[in-house]
């Protein structure tokens, strides 16, 4: 009798726990901003004096999320032993209106990295921070100081996994703007569906006169095309299972479960064609035989007025 009673109590406890979880999940899906209001955000990544910010800029329903792609190539692991954030994109996401903007920062952008003397390429912040969690923290701090925005969240992937991710969704339709037949790429100009291998070649290639700047544009194009393909596959459960397996173990983030659920809820209603894309403006700058991208701060500030 006691055993039956114990089982009954355990069953009731499980039902209550599941009910609470289901209610919270339902609330997050229907009110995504609560996932960020009710959770303690990571400490401000920047040294920006928030007291000096225009209070009208503050919006509790808007978050800034960094998408960081790591160059974990086998060759780099063997020769250097550290990685850089070769893809840096900042998403401005309004959780209420579901308006999304994307600002790309070229990897060679000449910036000041906190706690280091002088200036360097922005993608050097990750290894300077010691990689891992501390590397991401220094990257966010560097980005936040550069833009004057508190970028508190990040999602990061190993760029080597792009081929698996693309194959998981059945390929990505993209208009390849020029022939690419050097440095490991073999792509013809024109509209086509890229498989995983070709997609990786497309987002990595940077061997035209504009180098990394045109690569940034291609990466933006790829991200938007990927989002479109995800929506096209929304009823294909097997596609999402393959995608989960492709991401598993190779995606890094400081978002908690509810926040991830909230962002999925927001992004499923976002039309990729409505996402405005920007790139940090500037010019090539050579110092000690090292090429940098020197940002035009006046033009960038104009972009930030729209981006925020």
Short mmCIF file of C-alpha atoms in Angstrom, two decimals:
data_model
loop_
_atom_site.label_atom_id
_atom_site.label_comp_id
_atom_site.label_asym_id
_atom_site.label_seq_id
_atom_site.Cartn_x
_atom_site.Cartn_y
_atom_site.Cartn_z
CA UNK A 1 0.00 0.00 0.00
CA UNK A 2 2.81 2.38 0.94
CA UNK A 3 4.61 1.53 -2.32
CA UNK A 4 1.51 2.33 -4.41
CA UNK A 5 1.07 5.58 -2.53
CA UNK A 6 4.71 6.52 -3.18
CA UNK A 7 4.31 5.79 -6.91
CA UNK A 8 1.13 7.87 -6.98
CA UNK A 9 2.92 10.82 -5.30
CA UNK A 10 5.83 10.55 -7.77
CA UNK A 11 3.45 10.49 -10.75
CA UNK A 12 1.62 13.57 -9.44
CA UNK A 13 4.97 15.34 -8.85
CA UNK A 14 6.09 14.59 -12.43
CA UNK A 15 2.75 15.81 -13.84
CA UNK A 16 3.02 19.04 -11.84
CA UNK A 17 6.64 19.56 -12.95
CA UNK A 18 5.74 18.97 -16.60
CA UNK A 19 2.75 21.29 -16.32
CA UNK A 20 4.93 24.06 -14.90
CA UNK A 21 7.52 23.51 -17.65
CA UNK A 22 4.82 23.50 -20.36
CA UNK A 23 3.30 26.71 -18.97
CA UNK A 24 6.66 28.47 -18.84
CA UNK A 25 7.51 27.32 -22.38
CA UNK A 26 4.11 28.47 -23.65
CA UNK A 27 4.60 31.84 -21.97
CA UNK A 28 8.08 32.24 -23.50
CA UNK A 29 6.85 31.34 -26.99
CA UNK A 30 3.97 33.83 -26.80
CA UNK A 31 5.90 36.52 -24.89
CA UNK A 32 9.56 36.06 -25.89
CA UNK A 33 10.69 39.25 -24.15
CA UNK A 34 9.99 37.62 -20.77
CA UNK A 35 12.89 35.19 -21.32
CA UNK A 36 15.27 38.14 -21.20
CA UNK A 37 13.44 40.30 -18.66
CA UNK A 38 13.11 37.48 -16.13
CA UNK A 39 16.67 36.19 -16.53
CA UNK A 40 19.76 37.91 -15.28
CA UNK A 41 21.60 39.05 -18.39
CA UNK A 42 25.34 38.49 -18.60
CA UNK A 43 27.17 41.42 -17.05
CA UNK A 44 27.60 44.31 -19.45
CA UNK A 45 30.44 43.37 -21.74
CA UNK A 46 31.57 46.92 -22.27
CA UNK A 47 33.23 49.73 -20.40
CA UNK A 48 30.62 52.13 -21.75
CA UNK A 49 29.34 54.52 -19.11
CA UNK A 50 25.65 53.61 -19.32
CA UNK A 51 24.78 56.71 -17.28
CA UNK A 52 25.94 58.79 -20.24
CA UNK A 53 23.74 56.97 -22.72
CA UNK A 54 20.61 58.64 -23.99
CA UNK A 55 17.83 57.04 -21.93
CA UNK A 56 15.59 57.11 -25.00
CA UNK A 57 17.92 54.51 -26.57
CA UNK A 58 17.18 51.93 -23.88
CA UNK A 59 14.63 49.32 -24.88
CA UNK A 60 14.07 46.34 -22.60
CA UNK A 61 12.47 44.43 -25.49
CA UNK A 62 15.51 44.70 -27.76
CA UNK A 63 18.65 42.57 -27.58
CA UNK A 64 21.96 42.58 -29.42
CA UNK A 65 23.36 39.18 -30.32
CA UNK A 66 26.80 38.49 -31.81
CA UNK A 67 27.12 35.70 -34.36
CA UNK A 68 30.74 34.57 -34.36
CA UNK A 69 32.28 32.10 -36.81
CA UNK A 70 35.57 30.51 -35.72
CA UNK A 71 38.29 29.60 -38.22
CA UNK A 72 39.01 26.18 -36.70
CA UNK A 73 40.84 24.84 -39.75
CA UNK A 74 43.05 21.76 -39.30
CA UNK A 75 46.00 23.68 -40.75
CA UNK A 76 45.59 26.52 -38.23
CA UNK A 77 45.31 24.07 -35.33
CA UNK A 78 48.58 22.40 -36.35
CA UNK A 79 50.60 25.54 -37.15
CA UNK A 80 49.34 28.20 -34.71
CA UNK A 81 47.16 26.45 -32.14
CA UNK A 82 44.60 29.23 -31.71
CA UNK A 83 41.50 30.46 -33.54
CA UNK A 84 40.04 33.78 -34.52
CA UNK A 85 36.51 35.04 -35.09
CA UNK A 86 36.67 35.38 -38.86
CA UNK A 87 32.94 36.01 -39.15
CA UNK A 88 31.42 38.71 -36.94
CA UNK A 89 27.79 39.71 -37.33
CA UNK A 90 25.69 41.64 -34.82
CA UNK A 91 21.93 41.08 -34.80
CA UNK A 92 19.62 43.75 -33.44
CA UNK A 93 16.44 41.88 -32.47
CA UNK A 94 13.27 43.62 -31.30
CA UNK A 95 11.40 40.92 -29.39
CA UNK A 96 8.10 42.82 -29.54
CA UNK A 97 7.95 44.03 -33.14
CA UNK A 98 10.10 41.14 -34.45
CA UNK A 99 12.19 43.57 -36.45
CA UNK A 100 15.71 42.26 -37.12
CA UNK A 101 18.80 44.05 -38.44
CA UNK A 102 22.25 42.63 -39.16
CA UNK A 103 25.51 44.58 -38.96
CA UNK A 104 28.65 42.82 -40.19
CA UNK A 105 32.09 43.78 -38.91
CA UNK A 106 34.96 42.84 -41.24
CA UNK A 107 37.48 40.63 -39.44
CA UNK A 108 40.38 43.04 -40.14
CA UNK A 109 38.63 46.08 -38.64
CA UNK A 110 41.18 48.24 -36.82
CA UNK A 111 39.97 48.69 -33.24
CA UNK A 112 41.17 49.10 -29.70
CA UNK A 113 41.03 45.85 -27.74
CA UNK A 114 40.39 46.41 -24.00
CA UNK A 115 43.31 45.81 -21.64
CA UNK A 116 45.82 45.84 -24.51
CA UNK A 117 48.02 48.64 -25.77
CA UNK A 118 47.25 50.19 -29.12
CA UNK A 119 44.99 48.87 -31.84
CA UNK A 120 44.65 45.52 -33.58
CA UNK A 121 42.33 43.50 -35.81
CA UNK A 122 38.99 42.92 -34.13
CA UNK A 123 39.18 39.17 -34.74
CA UNK A 124 42.29 39.00 -32.51
CA UNK A 125 40.18 39.67 -29.39
CA UNK A 126 39.12 36.02 -29.13
CA UNK A 127 42.64 34.51 -28.87
CA UNK A 128 43.84 37.46 -26.76
CA UNK A 129 41.07 36.59 -24.32
CA UNK A 130 42.39 33.05 -24.05
CA UNK A 131 39.70 31.52 -26.31
CA UNK A 132 36.75 29.64 -24.82
CA UNK A 133 34.44 31.58 -22.49
CA UNK A 134 36.99 34.29 -21.66
CA UNK A 135 37.73 34.72 -25.38
CA UNK A 136 34.05 35.30 -26.11
CA UNK A 137 33.83 37.77 -23.21
CA UNK A 138 36.73 39.85 -24.57
CA UNK A 139 35.23 39.69 -28.07
CA UNK A 140 31.90 41.03 -26.79
CA UNK A 141 33.65 43.71 -24.76
CA UNK A 142 35.66 44.80 -27.81
CA UNK A 143 32.58 44.85 -30.07
CA UNK A 144 30.51 46.73 -27.47
CA UNK A 145 33.15 49.40 -26.98
CA UNK A 146 33.61 49.80 -30.73
CA UNK A 147 29.89 50.19 -31.49
CA UNK A 148 28.80 51.91 -28.28
CA UNK A 149 26.15 49.21 -27.79
CA UNK A 150 25.89 46.59 -25.04
CA UNK A 151 26.22 43.33 -26.95
CA UNK A 152 25.60 40.82 -24.17
CA UNK A 153 24.80 37.60 -26.03
CA UNK A 154 26.64 35.43 -28.54
CA UNK A 155 26.19 32.35 -30.67
CA UNK A 156 29.33 30.85 -32.17
CA UNK A 157 30.02 28.00 -34.57
CA UNK A 158 33.04 26.27 -36.06
CA UNK A 159 33.06 27.37 -39.72
CA UNK A 160 34.27 23.90 -40.71
CA UNK A 161 30.78 22.61 -39.86
CA UNK A 162 29.05 24.74 -42.48
CA UNK A 163 29.10 21.88 -45.00
CA UNK A 164 27.27 19.55 -42.59
CA UNK A 165 24.76 22.25 -41.63
CA UNK A 166 23.94 23.04 -45.27
CA UNK A 167 23.59 19.38 -46.22
CA UNK A 168 21.24 18.93 -43.25
CA UNK A 169 18.74 21.41 -44.77
CA UNK A 170 19.09 20.05 -48.30
CA UNK A 171 21.33 22.74 -49.79
CA UNK A 172 21.08 26.53 -50.09
CA UNK A 173 19.82 28.38 -53.22
CA UNK A 174 22.21 31.27 -53.93
CA UNK A 175 23.14 33.52 -56.83
CA UNK A 176 26.93 33.22 -57.15
CA UNK A 177 27.96 36.67 -58.37
CA UNK A 178 31.26 35.72 -60.03
CA UNK A 179 33.35 32.72 -61.03
CA UNK A 180 35.46 31.38 -58.16
CA UNK A 181 38.16 28.95 -59.29
CA UNK A 182 41.13 29.68 -57.04
CA UNK A 183 42.30 28.80 -53.53
CA UNK A 184 40.25 25.62 -53.22
CA UNK A 185 37.00 27.00 -54.66
CA UNK A 186 35.33 25.67 -57.82
CA UNK A 187 32.17 27.70 -58.38
CA UNK A 188 30.63 29.02 -61.57
CA UNK A 189 28.76 32.31 -61.76
CA UNK A 190 24.96 32.10 -61.62
CA UNK A 191 21.95 30.98 -59.60
CA UNK A 192 22.31 27.47 -58.16
CA UNK A 193 21.67 25.29 -55.14
CA UNK A 194 24.91 24.88 -53.19
CA UNK A 195 25.57 21.66 -51.32
CA UNK A 196 27.58 21.72 -48.11
CA UNK A 197 31.04 21.63 -49.74
CA UNK A 198 30.20 24.34 -52.27
CA UNK A 199 28.57 26.52 -49.61
CA UNK A 200 31.71 26.38 -47.47
CA UNK A 201 33.79 27.38 -50.50
CA UNK A 202 31.39 30.27 -51.12
CA UNK A 203 31.46 31.77 -47.60
CA UNK A 204 35.23 31.34 -47.20
CA UNK A 205 36.43 32.67 -50.57
CA UNK A 206 38.01 36.14 -50.43
CA UNK A 207 40.30 36.36 -53.44
CA UNK A 208 38.87 39.21 -55.49
CA UNK A 209 40.10 42.85 -55.30
CA UNK A 210 37.85 43.67 -52.32
CA UNK A 211 38.99 40.62 -50.34
CA UNK A 212 37.23 40.19 -47.00
CA UNK A 213 34.75 43.02 -47.69
CA UNK A 214 33.08 41.10 -50.52
CA UNK A 215 33.32 37.92 -48.46
CA UNK A 216 31.30 39.68 -45.73
CA UNK A 217 28.59 40.43 -48.32
CA UNK A 218 28.56 36.78 -49.38
CA UNK A 219 28.27 35.66 -45.77
CA UNK A 220 25.30 37.98 -45.26
CA UNK A 221 23.70 36.57 -48.40
CA UNK A 222 24.34 33.05 -47.12
CA UNK A 223 22.80 33.74 -43.69
CA UNK A 224 19.61 35.14 -45.20
CA UNK A 225 19.36 32.26 -47.69
CA UNK A 226 19.87 29.80 -44.84
CA UNK A 227 17.02 31.38 -42.84
CA UNK A 228 14.76 31.13 -45.90
CA UNK A 229 15.62 27.47 -46.32
CA UNK A 230 14.85 26.79 -42.65
CA UNK A 231 11.39 28.27 -43.11
CA UNK A 232 10.89 26.28 -46.31
CA UNK A 233 11.67 23.09 -44.34
CA UNK A 234 9.42 23.94 -41.38
CA UNK A 235 7.28 20.82 -41.88
CA UNK A 236 10.22 18.49 -42.51
CA UNK A 237 11.01 16.93 -39.14
CA UNK A 238 13.90 14.85 -40.52
CA UNK A 239 15.62 18.02 -41.73
CA UNK A 240 15.56 19.48 -38.21
CA UNK A 241 16.89 16.24 -36.72
CA UNK A 242 19.80 16.30 -39.19
CA UNK A 243 20.39 19.97 -38.36
CA UNK A 244 20.44 19.20 -34.65
CA UNK A 245 23.05 16.48 -35.21
CA UNK A 246 25.14 18.86 -37.35
CA UNK A 247 25.09 21.54 -34.63
CA UNK A 248 25.42 19.22 -31.64
CA UNK A 249 28.63 19.85 -29.73
CA UNK A 250 29.88 22.53 -32.13
CA UNK A 251 27.70 25.50 -31.24
CA UNK A 252 28.63 27.75 -28.33
CA UNK A 253 26.40 30.31 -26.65
CA UNK A 254 25.66 32.08 -23.37
CA UNK A 255 21.91 31.98 -24.05
CA UNK A 256 19.89 29.80 -21.70
CA UNK A 257 17.19 27.35 -22.86
CA UNK A 258 14.29 29.78 -22.48
CA UNK A 259 16.16 32.49 -24.37
CA UNK A 260 16.92 30.09 -27.24
CA UNK A 261 13.25 29.09 -27.30
CA UNK A 262 12.26 32.77 -27.32
CA UNK A 263 14.55 33.58 -30.26
CA UNK A 264 13.28 30.60 -32.26
CA UNK A 265 9.76 31.87 -31.61
CA UNK A 266 10.72 35.33 -32.91
CA UNK A 267 12.75 34.19 -35.92
CA UNK A 268 10.07 31.81 -37.23
CA UNK A 269 7.90 34.87 -37.91
CA UNK A 270 10.68 36.95 -39.49
CA UNK A 271 10.81 37.24 -43.28
CA UNK A 272 14.48 37.05 -44.31
CA UNK A 273 13.82 39.64 -47.04
CA UNK A 274 12.81 42.13 -44.33
CA UNK A 275 16.13 41.86 -42.48
CA UNK A 276 18.20 44.97 -43.18
CA UNK A 277 21.90 44.31 -43.59
CA UNK A 278 24.77 46.71 -43.00
CA UNK A 279 28.57 46.50 -43.09
CA UNK A 280 30.98 48.68 -41.12
CA UNK A 281 32.13 51.24 -43.73
CA UNK A 282 35.80 52.10 -44.13
CA UNK A 283 38.88 51.74 -46.27
CA UNK A 284 41.91 49.49 -46.53
CA UNK A 285 44.79 50.61 -44.34
CA UNK A 286 48.33 49.24 -44.43
CA UNK A 287 50.55 49.43 -41.35
CA UNK A 288 53.90 47.64 -41.08
CA UNK A 289 52.94 45.52 -44.11
CA UNK A 290 49.76 44.34 -42.38
CA UNK A 291 46.42 45.09 -44.02
CA UNK A 292 43.59 46.46 -41.86
CA UNK A 293 40.07 47.78 -42.47
CA UNK A 294 39.99 51.31 -41.04
CA UNK A 295 36.41 52.16 -40.08
CA UNK A 296 34.82 55.42 -41.15
CA UNK A 297 33.33 56.37 -37.78
CA UNK A 298 31.23 59.23 -39.13
CA UNK A 299 29.47 56.95 -41.63
CA UNK A 300 29.25 54.15 -39.06
CA UNK A 301 27.46 56.42 -36.59
CA UNK A 302 24.86 57.18 -39.27
CA UNK A 303 24.35 53.45 -39.85
CA UNK A 304 24.02 52.81 -36.11
CA UNK A 305 21.11 55.27 -35.90
CA UNK A 306 19.17 52.93 -38.19
CA UNK A 307 20.62 49.69 -36.85
CA UNK A 308 19.73 50.32 -33.21
#
